[in-house]
Amino acid sequence: GTASDYMVLPAGNHQLDIRQGGKAKLTLPLEAQGAHAVTLALQSLAANSKPLVFEDKTIANKLKATLTVYHLHPAFENVDIVTGDGKLTVFPALAAGGTAVRAVNPIDIELVAQKSGNQLQVARTKLGLTQGGSYSVFLLPDSGSKMTAFSQQNKVERYTGK
């Protein structure tokens, strides 16, 4: 239910160790390519888990904010991402396991995930978007079978080789 900062890695093969409570839970191989950004999403920490890999896109217009939504709840087929007032559909029919990105105006906004076609709200989140900023919204399972939305401004952590 959380996300880490982005890490800048040199091109080549790497091993990512996912830890929980200081103990190694999962080891993933990763081949990093130069000048590419990817998001790895794990839906489980089971030993045989394979991450969903999303090639992240960037927006050249630095007057806008970049908004990316990752639909990571396998029990919900398509969802529409709309503004809190319901007046604008930001991302229509986003499929489970999918992602969408777009440039948006830098404003404070509430986003709502609703089942496509019937306006049943299943999750919501608020964001304060800033000019040139990059933001992610993750649609995740909650502790039951419902959906929750987690959002954050993307930051970069420099890889130190340790």
mmCIF file of C-alpha atoms in Angstrom:
data_model
loop_
_atom_site.group_PDB
_atom_site.id
_atom_site.type_symbol
_atom_site.label_atom_id
_atom_site.label_comp_id
_atom_site.label_asym_id
_atom_site.label_seq_id
_atom_site.Cartn_x
_atom_site.Cartn_y
_atom_site.Cartn_z
ATOM 1 C CA GLY A 1 0.000 0.000 0.000
ATOM 2 C CA THR A 2 2.969 2.343 -0.335
ATOM 3 C CA ALA A 3 5.395 3.499 -2.990
ATOM 4 C CA SER A 4 9.055 4.336 -2.818
ATOM 5 C CA ASP A 5 10.820 7.256 -4.436
ATOM 6 C CA TYR A 6 12.183 6.713 -7.924
ATOM 7 C CA MET A 7 15.783 5.531 -7.994
ATOM 8 C CA VAL A 8 18.307 6.520 -10.638
ATOM 9 C CA LEU A 9 20.251 3.405 -11.578
ATOM 10 C CA PRO A 10 23.101 3.020 -14.030
ATOM 11 C CA ALA A 11 22.235 0.980 -17.117
ATOM 12 C CA GLY A 12 22.796 -2.746 -16.595
ATOM 13 C CA ASN A 13 21.617 -5.645 -14.480
ATOM 14 C CA HIS A 14 20.584 -5.102 -10.862
ATOM 15 C CA GLN A 15 19.015 -7.076 -8.038
ATOM 16 C CA LEU A 16 16.268 -5.427 -6.001
ATOM 17 C CA ASP A 17 15.656 -6.752 -2.502
ATOM 18 C CA ILE A 18 12.220 -5.994 -1.086
ATOM 19 C CA ARG A 19 12.313 -5.939 2.704
ATOM 20 C CA GLN A 20 9.562 -5.872 5.277
ATOM 21 C CA GLY A 21 10.414 -5.104 8.880
ATOM 22 C CA GLY A 22 14.126 -5.281 7.992
ATOM 23 C CA LYS A 23 13.854 -8.838 6.676
ATOM 24 C CA ALA A 24 14.269 -9.773 3.001
ATOM 25 C CA LYS A 25 10.921 -10.789 1.543
ATOM 26 C CA LEU A 26 11.530 -10.908 -2.189
ATOM 27 C CA THR A 27 14.405 -10.534 -4.632
ATOM 28 C CA LEU A 28 13.777 -9.236 -8.144
ATOM 29 C CA PRO A 29 16.158 -9.004 -11.075
ATOM 30 C CA LEU A 30 16.013 -5.730 -13.012
ATOM 31 C CA GLU A 31 17.726 -4.763 -16.242
ATOM 32 C CA ALA A 32 17.913 -0.968 -16.259
ATOM 33 C CA GLN A 33 18.104 0.803 -19.602
ATOM 34 C CA GLY A 34 19.686 4.211 -19.955
ATOM 35 C CA ALA A 35 17.334 7.216 -20.269
ATOM 36 C CA HIS A 36 14.234 5.181 -19.335
ATOM 37 C CA ALA A 37 11.911 5.398 -16.355
ATOM 38 C CA VAL A 38 9.881 2.422 -15.163
ATOM 39 C CA THR A 39 7.559 1.706 -12.280
ATOM 40 C CA LEU A 40 7.520 -1.778 -10.761
ATOM 41 C CA ALA A 41 4.340 -2.689 -8.905
ATOM 42 C CA LEU A 42 3.996 -5.761 -6.718
ATOM 43 C CA GLN A 43 0.559 -7.077 -5.900
ATOM 44 C CA SER A 44 2.013 -9.594 -3.441
ATOM 45 C CA LEU A 45 5.237 -10.324 -1.557
ATOM 46 C CA ALA A 46 4.918 -14.087 -2.146
ATOM 47 C CA ALA A 47 8.124 -15.797 -3.297
ATOM 48 C CA ASN A 48 6.831 -16.360 -6.832
ATOM 49 C CA SER A 49 5.471 -12.818 -7.308
ATOM 50 C CA LYS A 50 6.263 -11.087 -10.562
ATOM 51 C CA PRO A 51 6.047 -7.308 -10.720
ATOM 52 C CA LEU A 52 3.920 -5.397 -13.164
ATOM 53 C CA VAL A 53 6.346 -3.248 -15.152
ATOM 54 C CA PHE A 54 5.166 0.101 -16.496
ATOM 55 C CA GLU A 55 7.279 2.192 -18.874
ATOM 56 C CA ASP A 56 6.762 5.711 -17.551
ATOM 57 C CA LYS A 57 6.235 8.578 -19.937
ATOM 58 C CA THR A 58 7.362 12.129 -19.371
ATOM 59 C CA ILE A 59 5.627 15.340 -20.341
ATOM 60 C CA ALA A 60 7.808 17.984 -22.016
ATOM 61 C CA ASN A 61 5.591 20.954 -21.062
ATOM 62 C CA LYS A 62 7.081 22.143 -17.750
ATOM 63 C CA LEU A 63 4.193 24.618 -17.295
ATOM 64 C CA LYS A 64 1.934 21.628 -16.585
ATOM 65 C CA ALA A 65 2.013 18.859 -13.990
ATOM 66 C CA THR A 66 2.323 15.199 -14.987
ATOM 67 C CA LEU A 67 -0.385 12.900 -13.602
ATOM 68 C CA THR A 68 -0.072 9.117 -13.864
ATOM 69 C CA VAL A 69 -2.651 6.628 -12.576
ATOM 70 C CA TYR A 70 -1.820 2.948 -11.952
ATOM 71 C CA HIS A 71 -4.824 0.605 -11.664
ATOM 72 C CA LEU A 72 -3.556 -2.223 -9.435
ATOM 73 C CA HIS A 73 -6.795 -3.756 -8.138
ATOM 74 C CA PRO A 74 -7.418 -7.013 -10.042
ATOM 75 C CA ALA A 75 -11.045 -7.353 -8.878
ATOM 76 C CA PHE A 76 -12.148 -4.102 -10.543
ATOM 77 C CA GLU A 77 -12.273 -4.274 -14.314
ATOM 78 C CA ASN A 78 -12.499 -0.786 -15.820
ATOM 79 C CA VAL A 79 -12.667 2.407 -13.811
ATOM 80 C CA ASP A 80 -13.113 6.010 -14.868
ATOM 81 C CA ILE A 81 -11.027 8.647 -13.112
ATOM 82 C CA VAL A 82 -13.105 11.811 -12.773
ATOM 83 C CA THR A 83 -12.795 15.110 -10.946
ATOM 84 C CA GLY A 84 -14.386 15.279 -7.487
ATOM 85 C CA ASP A 85 -17.298 17.318 -8.825
ATOM 86 C CA GLY A 86 -17.898 14.750 -11.596
ATOM 87 C CA LYS A 87 -17.674 17.377 -14.343
ATOM 88 C CA LEU A 88 -14.577 16.050 -16.108
ATOM 89 C CA THR A 89 -13.373 12.554 -16.926
ATOM 90 C CA VAL A 90 -9.591 12.634 -16.636
ATOM 91 C CA PHE A 91 -8.983 8.994 -17.631
ATOM 92 C CA PRO A 92 -11.849 6.918 -19.088
ATOM 93 C CA ALA A 93 -12.088 3.100 -18.834
ATOM 94 C CA LEU A 94 -8.726 2.406 -17.190
ATOM 95 C CA ALA A 95 -8.310 -1.378 -17.142
ATOM 96 C CA ALA A 96 -6.976 -3.390 -14.197
ATOM 97 C CA GLY A 97 -3.216 -3.741 -14.540
ATOM 98 C CA GLY A 98 -3.122 -0.626 -16.719
ATOM 99 C CA THR A 99 -1.755 2.877 -16.468
ATOM 100 C CA ALA A 100 -2.510 6.244 -18.037
ATOM 101 C CA VAL A 101 -0.634 9.549 -18.040
ATOM 102 C CA ARG A 102 -1.410 13.109 -19.089
ATOM 103 C CA ALA A 103 -0.339 16.686 -18.620
ATOM 104 C CA VAL A 104 -2.714 18.638 -16.375
ATOM 105 C CA ASN A 105 -2.965 22.160 -15.047
ATOM 106 C CA PRO A 106 -1.173 22.694 -11.714
ATOM 107 C CA ILE A 107 -4.153 22.980 -9.350
ATOM 108 C CA ASP A 108 -5.508 21.437 -6.161
ATOM 109 C CA ILE A 109 -7.794 18.606 -7.228
ATOM 110 C CA GLU A 110 -9.811 15.727 -5.899
ATOM 111 C CA LEU A 111 -9.892 12.632 -8.097
ATOM 112 C CA VAL A 112 -12.508 9.898 -7.882
ATOM 113 C CA ALA A 113 -12.300 6.368 -9.249
ATOM 114 C CA GLN A 114 -15.687 5.053 -10.269
ATOM 115 C CA LYS A 115 -16.822 1.894 -11.994
ATOM 116 C CA SER A 116 -16.971 2.623 -15.701
ATOM 117 C CA GLY A 117 -20.423 3.383 -16.938
ATOM 118 C CA ASN A 118 -22.330 3.514 -13.636
ATOM 119 C CA GLN A 119 -20.743 6.303 -11.534
ATOM 120 C CA LEU A 120 -20.384 4.084 -8.437
ATOM 121 C CA GLN A 121 -17.517 5.735 -6.550
ATOM 122 C CA VAL A 122 -14.955 3.220 -5.328
ATOM 123 C CA ALA A 123 -12.006 5.409 -4.223
ATOM 124 C CA ARG A 124 -10.920 9.038 -3.962
ATOM 125 C CA THR A 125 -7.788 11.057 -3.323
ATOM 126 C CA LYS A 126 -6.735 14.708 -3.179
ATOM 127 C CA LEU A 127 -3.637 16.216 -4.764
ATOM 128 C CA GLY A 128 -1.988 19.611 -4.780
ATOM 129 C CA LEU A 129 -0.401 19.697 -8.236
ATOM 130 C CA THR A 130 2.472 22.092 -8.895
ATOM 131 C CA GLN A 131 3.951 23.361 -12.134
ATOM 132 C CA GLY A 132 6.571 20.910 -13.458
ATOM 133 C CA GLY A 133 5.723 18.349 -10.760
ATOM 134 C CA SER A 134 5.116 14.667 -11.400
ATOM 135 C CA TYR A 135 2.417 12.791 -9.450
ATOM 136 C CA SER A 136 1.244 9.196 -9.206
ATOM 137 C CA VAL A 137 -2.110 7.802 -8.099
ATOM 138 C CA PHE A 138 -2.200 4.119 -7.193
ATOM 139 C CA LEU A 139 -5.546 2.307 -7.122
ATOM 140 C CA LEU A 140 -5.016 -0.596 -4.713
ATOM 141 C CA PRO A 141 -6.991 -3.231 -2.849
ATOM 142 C CA ASP A 142 -7.730 -2.232 0.732
ATOM 143 C CA SER A 143 -7.693 -4.787 3.555
ATOM 144 C CA GLY A 144 -10.957 -6.222 2.209
ATOM 145 C CA SER A 145 -12.205 -6.375 -1.352
ATOM 146 C CA LYS A 146 -12.713 -2.632 -1.751
ATOM 147 C CA MET A 147 -10.457 -0.165 -3.525
ATOM 148 C CA THR A 148 -8.362 2.588 -2.033
ATOM 149 C CA ALA A 149 -6.435 5.392 -3.737
ATOM 150 C CA PHE A 150 -2.947 6.388 -2.647
ATOM 151 C CA SER A 151 -1.309 9.439 -4.226
ATOM 152 C CA GLN A 152 2.101 11.040 -3.991
ATOM 153 C CA GLN A 153 4.411 13.500 -5.648
ATOM 154 C CA ASN A 154 7.214 11.623 -7.357
ATOM 155 C CA LYS A 155 10.723 12.226 -6.090
ATOM 156 C CA VAL A 156 14.093 10.846 -7.105
ATOM 157 C CA GLU A 157 16.561 9.063 -4.855
ATOM 158 C CA ARG A 158 20.107 8.755 -6.152
ATOM 159 C CA TYR A 159 21.525 5.224 -6.271
ATOM 160 C CA THR A 160 24.679 4.972 -4.152
ATOM 161 C CA GLY A 161 25.755 1.463 -5.136
ATOM 162 C CA LYS A 162 25.270 0.047 -1.656
#
